[in-house]
Short mmCIF file of C-alpha atoms in Angstrom, two decimals:
data_model
loop_
_atom_site.label_atom_id
_atom_site.label_comp_id
_atom_site.label_asym_id
_atom_site.label_seq_id
_atom_site.Cartn_x
_atom_site.Cartn_y
_atom_site.Cartn_z
CA UNK L 661 -92.83 22.78 -71.86
CA UNK L 662 -91.16 24.05 -74.13
CA UNK L 663 -86.85 24.13 -75.17
CA UNK L 664 -84.98 27.35 -76.17
CA UNK L 665 -82.67 24.95 -77.68
CA UNK L 666 -83.20 24.45 -82.12
CA UNK L 667 -82.50 21.40 -83.54
CA UNK L 668 -81.07 18.31 -83.10
CA UNK L 669 -78.12 17.35 -80.66
CA UNK L 670 -75.88 14.43 -80.86
CA UNK L 671 -74.56 11.70 -78.40
CA UNK L 672 -72.23 8.57 -79.37
CA UNK L 673 -72.54 5.35 -77.85
CA UNK L 674 -70.72 2.37 -78.55
CA UNK L 675 -71.53 -1.09 -79.94
CA UNK L 676 -74.03 -2.59 -82.65
CA UNK L 677 -76.61 0.10 -82.99
CA UNK L 678 -76.36 1.01 -79.45
CA UNK L 679 -76.99 -2.50 -78.06
CA UNK L 680 -75.62 -3.87 -75.35
CA UNK L 681 -74.93 -7.54 -74.47
CA UNK L 682 -77.62 -8.49 -77.00
CA UNK L 683 -75.51 -11.85 -78.63
CA UNK L 684 -74.44 -9.50 -81.63
CA UNK L 685 -73.50 -11.83 -84.68
CA UNK L 686 -73.32 -9.61 -87.19
CA UNK L 687 -69.43 -8.54 -86.81
CA UNK L 688 -69.93 -4.89 -86.71
CA UNK L 689 -69.48 -4.80 -82.80
CA UNK L 690 -67.08 -1.75 -82.49
CA UNK L 691 -69.67 0.61 -84.37
CA UNK L 692 -70.03 3.82 -83.10
CA UNK L 693 -73.66 4.92 -83.19
CA UNK L 694 -74.64 8.71 -83.44
CA UNK L 695 -78.47 9.39 -81.67
CA UNK L 696 -80.06 12.49 -82.28
CA UNK L 697 -81.87 13.93 -80.04
CA UNK L 698 -84.43 16.63 -81.24
CA UNK L 699 -85.46 19.62 -78.92
CA UNK L 700 -88.69 21.73 -79.10
CA UNK L 701 -89.25 23.89 -82.31
CA UNK L 702 -90.22 27.38 -81.20
CA UNK L 703 -92.78 29.75 -83.39
CA UNK L 704 -93.29 30.15 -86.15
CA UNK L 705 -93.33 26.32 -87.39
CA UNK L 706 -93.66 27.31 -91.76
CA UNK L 707 -96.37 26.10 -93.84
CA UNK L 708 -99.52 25.34 -92.14
CA UNK L 709 -98.37 23.53 -89.12
CA UNK L 710 -98.59 27.28 -87.33
CA UNK L 711 -102.44 26.85 -88.65
CA UNK L 712 -103.16 23.63 -87.39
CA UNK L 713 -101.45 24.55 -84.03
CA UNK L 714 -103.76 27.49 -83.66
CA UNK L 715 -106.83 25.89 -85.15
CA UNK L 716 -106.27 22.69 -82.34
CA UNK L 717 -105.77 25.32 -79.92
CA UNK L 718 -109.04 27.06 -80.39
CA UNK L 719 -110.72 24.00 -80.85
CA UNK L 720 -109.22 22.16 -77.49
CA UNK L 721 -108.53 24.90 -74.84
CA UNK L 722 -106.29 22.08 -72.90
CA UNK L 723 -103.96 21.48 -75.45
CA UNK L 724 -101.53 23.65 -73.98
CA UNK L 725 -101.89 20.99 -70.90
CA UNK L 726 -102.46 17.98 -72.90
CA UNK L 727 -98.97 19.19 -74.91
CA UNK L 728 -95.13 18.39 -73.93
CA UNK L 729 -93.56 19.35 -76.60
CA UNK L 730 -93.64 20.34 -80.70
CA UNK L 731 -91.12 19.65 -83.17
CA UNK L 732 -90.96 20.38 -86.44
CA UNK L 733 -87.74 18.69 -88.15
CA UNK L 734 -87.03 17.54 -91.84
CA UNK L 735 -90.10 19.42 -93.28
CA UNK L 736 -92.84 17.25 -91.18
CA UNK L 737 -94.98 18.50 -87.82
CA UNK L 738 -95.14 15.74 -84.83
CA UNK L 739 -97.49 17.08 -81.76
CA UNK L 740 -96.00 15.13 -78.19
CA UNK L 741 -98.97 14.22 -76.28
CA UNK L 742 -99.37 13.07 -72.49
CA UNK L 743 -100.80 9.55 -72.75
CA UNK L 744 -103.92 10.28 -70.47
CA UNK L 745 -105.21 13.08 -73.42
CA UNK L 746 -104.14 11.02 -76.45
CA UNK L 747 -108.02 10.05 -77.00
CA UNK L 748 -109.09 14.07 -76.28
CA UNK L 749 -106.93 15.05 -78.52
CA UNK L 750 -107.51 12.31 -81.31
CA UNK L 751 -111.11 12.97 -81.45
CA UNK L 752 -110.24 17.11 -81.61
CA UNK L 753 -107.93 16.52 -84.88
CA UNK L 754 -110.64 13.48 -86.30
CA UNK L 755 -113.89 15.76 -85.61
CA UNK L 756 -113.04 19.57 -86.31
CA UNK L 757 -109.71 19.58 -87.56
CA UNK L 758 -110.40 16.83 -90.13
CA UNK L 759 -107.62 14.54 -89.76
CA UNK L 760 -110.13 11.86 -91.10
CA UNK L 761 -106.80 8.88 -91.37
CA UNK L 762 -104.95 7.54 -89.35
CA UNK L 763 -102.50 6.41 -91.58
CA UNK L 764 -100.34 3.87 -89.18
CA UNK L 765 -99.01 3.12 -85.77
CA UNK L 766 -95.56 3.18 -85.38
CA UNK L 767 -93.04 2.03 -82.28
CA UNK L 768 -89.88 3.19 -80.90
CA UNK L 769 -87.51 2.35 -78.63
CA UNK L 770 -84.89 4.24 -77.01
CA UNK L 771 -83.17 2.64 -73.89
CA UNK L 772 -81.23 5.84 -72.68
CA UNK L 773 -84.23 7.98 -72.18
CA UNK L 774 -85.25 7.05 -68.89
CA UNK L 775 -88.74 7.05 -67.67
CA UNK L 776 -89.46 7.17 -71.71
CA UNK L 777 -87.73 4.56 -73.37
CA UNK L 778 -91.21 3.76 -75.60
CA UNK L 779 -92.55 5.65 -77.97
CA UNK L 780 -95.79 5.37 -80.27
CA UNK L 781 -95.70 8.14 -83.30
CA UNK L 782 -99.08 8.21 -85.32
CA UNK L 783 -98.91 9.58 -88.66
CA UNK L 784 -102.70 11.63 -89.70
CA UNK L 785 -103.94 12.28 -92.74
CA UNK L 786 -106.70 15.07 -93.03
CA UNK L 787 -107.58 14.46 -96.78
CA UNK L 788 -110.03 17.42 -96.62
CA UNK L 789 -106.97 20.00 -95.74
CA UNK L 790 -104.34 17.88 -97.84
CA UNK L 791 -102.35 17.99 -94.60
CA UNK L 792 -99.78 15.49 -92.52
CA UNK L 793 -98.91 15.76 -89.17
CA UNK L 794 -98.04 13.44 -86.54
CA UNK L 795 -98.51 12.15 -82.53
CA UNK L 796 -96.11 10.76 -80.58
CA UNK L 797 -96.31 9.62 -77.56
CA UNK L 798 -93.85 8.50 -74.78
CA UNK L 799 -93.98 5.65 -71.63
CA UNK L 800 -91.64 3.74 -69.54
CA UNK L 801 -90.92 -0.17 -70.18
CA UNK L 802 -92.56 -0.57 -67.06
CA UNK L 803 -95.88 1.04 -67.34
CA UNK L 804 -95.95 0.81 -70.96
CA UNK L 805 -99.79 1.69 -71.38
CA UNK L 806 -101.39 3.84 -73.82
CA UNK L 807 -104.92 4.62 -74.75
CA UNK L 808 -106.20 2.57 -77.62
CA UNK L 809 -107.09 5.21 -80.71
CA UNK L 810 -109.20 2.20 -82.12
CA UNK L 811 -112.31 3.84 -81.12
CA UNK L 812 -111.39 7.22 -83.47
CA UNK L 813 -109.61 5.66 -86.03
CA UNK L 814 -110.71 1.76 -86.56
CA UNK L 815 -107.86 1.81 -89.19
CA UNK L 816 -105.66 1.60 -86.05
CA UNK L 817 -106.54 -1.59 -84.75
CA UNK L 818 -103.73 -4.16 -86.96
CA UNK L 819 -101.19 -0.74 -86.36
CA UNK L 820 -101.77 -1.21 -82.57
CA UNK L 821 -101.34 -4.97 -82.73
CA UNK L 822 -97.99 -4.79 -84.44
CA UNK L 823 -96.32 -2.17 -82.72
CA UNK L 824 -97.30 -4.59 -78.95
CA UNK L 825 -95.99 -7.03 -81.04
CA UNK L 826 -92.24 -5.66 -81.80
CA UNK L 827 -92.82 -3.38 -78.75
CA UNK L 828 -94.27 -4.17 -75.92
CA UNK L 829 -96.51 -1.00 -76.17
CA UNK L 830 -99.76 -2.09 -74.11
CA UNK L 831 -102.87 0.02 -76.06
CA UNK L 832 -105.19 0.01 -73.08
CA UNK L 833 -109.27 -0.89 -74.46
CA UNK L 834 -107.87 -1.92 -77.24
CA UNK L 835 -110.34 -4.43 -78.48
CA UNK L 836 -108.46 -7.19 -79.33
CA UNK L 837 -104.94 -6.57 -78.53
CA UNK L 838 -102.83 -9.84 -79.33
CA UNK L 839 -99.96 -10.66 -81.20
CA UNK L 840 -100.32 -10.33 -84.92
CA UNK L 841 -97.27 -11.53 -86.71
CA UNK L 842 -94.95 -13.48 -83.86
CA UNK L 843 -96.76 -17.14 -82.10
CA UNK L 844 -98.82 -16.04 -79.42
CA UNK L 845 -96.52 -17.65 -76.97
CA UNK L 846 -93.34 -15.82 -78.36
CA UNK L 847 -91.00 -14.48 -74.93
CA UNK L 848 -90.42 -10.64 -75.63
CA UNK L 849 -90.39 -8.14 -78.42
CA UNK L 850 -88.47 -8.55 -81.32
CA UNK L 851 -87.57 -4.81 -82.18
CA UNK L 852 -86.58 -3.18 -79.06
CA UNK L 853 -83.14 -2.33 -78.82
CA UNK L 854 -81.94 -4.89 -76.54
CA UNK L 855 -83.47 -8.00 -78.15
CA UNK L 856 -80.98 -10.48 -79.21
CA UNK L 857 -79.42 -10.43 -82.52
CA UNK L 858 -79.72 -14.21 -83.02
CA UNK L 859 -79.14 -17.07 -81.46
CA UNK L 860 -82.79 -17.79 -81.14
CA UNK L 861 -84.05 -21.46 -82.56
CA UNK L 862 -86.94 -20.83 -85.34
CA UNK L 863 -89.21 -24.20 -85.91
CA UNK L 864 -90.85 -24.52 -89.35
CA UNK L 865 -93.80 -27.62 -88.95
CA UNK L 866 -91.42 -29.63 -86.55
CA UNK L 867 -88.06 -28.72 -88.65
CA UNK L 868 -85.47 -27.02 -86.29
CA UNK L 869 -83.06 -24.62 -88.41
CA UNK L 870 -80.34 -23.69 -86.24
CA UNK L 871 -80.00 -20.33 -85.02
CA UNK L 872 -77.57 -17.87 -86.93
CA UNK L 873 -74.84 -17.80 -84.96
CA UNK L 874 -74.43 -21.64 -85.39
CA UNK L 875 -74.51 -21.64 -89.10
CA UNK L 876 -72.93 -19.00 -90.33
CA UNK L 877 -69.04 -17.50 -89.85
CA UNK L 878 -68.51 -14.03 -89.56
CA UNK L 879 -64.30 -14.57 -89.57
#
């Protein structure tokens, strides 16, 4: 689905980075946050981006059904892919377009995007072609399931674990999807925008450190 609108559109939210009811103790609760929504980009994309899109379309005839939109912003090409087609597209990119490396997997939380609150972003590198692109997959908080790409790029293993740990995105068929930064019994996902900013006691080897809201004064 392509939009005729070009460029970013902005909207404002009140509160610390748009969060509400988070127990914010920073003292900046009146901050106004401007959120940017990027619309689809129309051809020509510029540079090697058109070649990548053309090559992918030829290599994978179902590409037009697998893609939601193409965005070129700040000199980067991002292909928004439907979750169900992610592994198929990843294999084509690796085997035929020579994107040999998945450099990283990152999560983003957009609470205002109903039914698309959680985004997983895959940064890809082609050593052969000296090119970089990104894939982005959007899912809902209620059904945060995305197929794992570890079977395509083994190096994505720990990156998917970290994205699960911080954002709660579940990568189906991952060989060992467990927390990697937080304790196994930790409740919640710390990098979601509705996660409390402070007020959580943390224990170190039996000693308890008071929560930030109890040991700092912002007055």
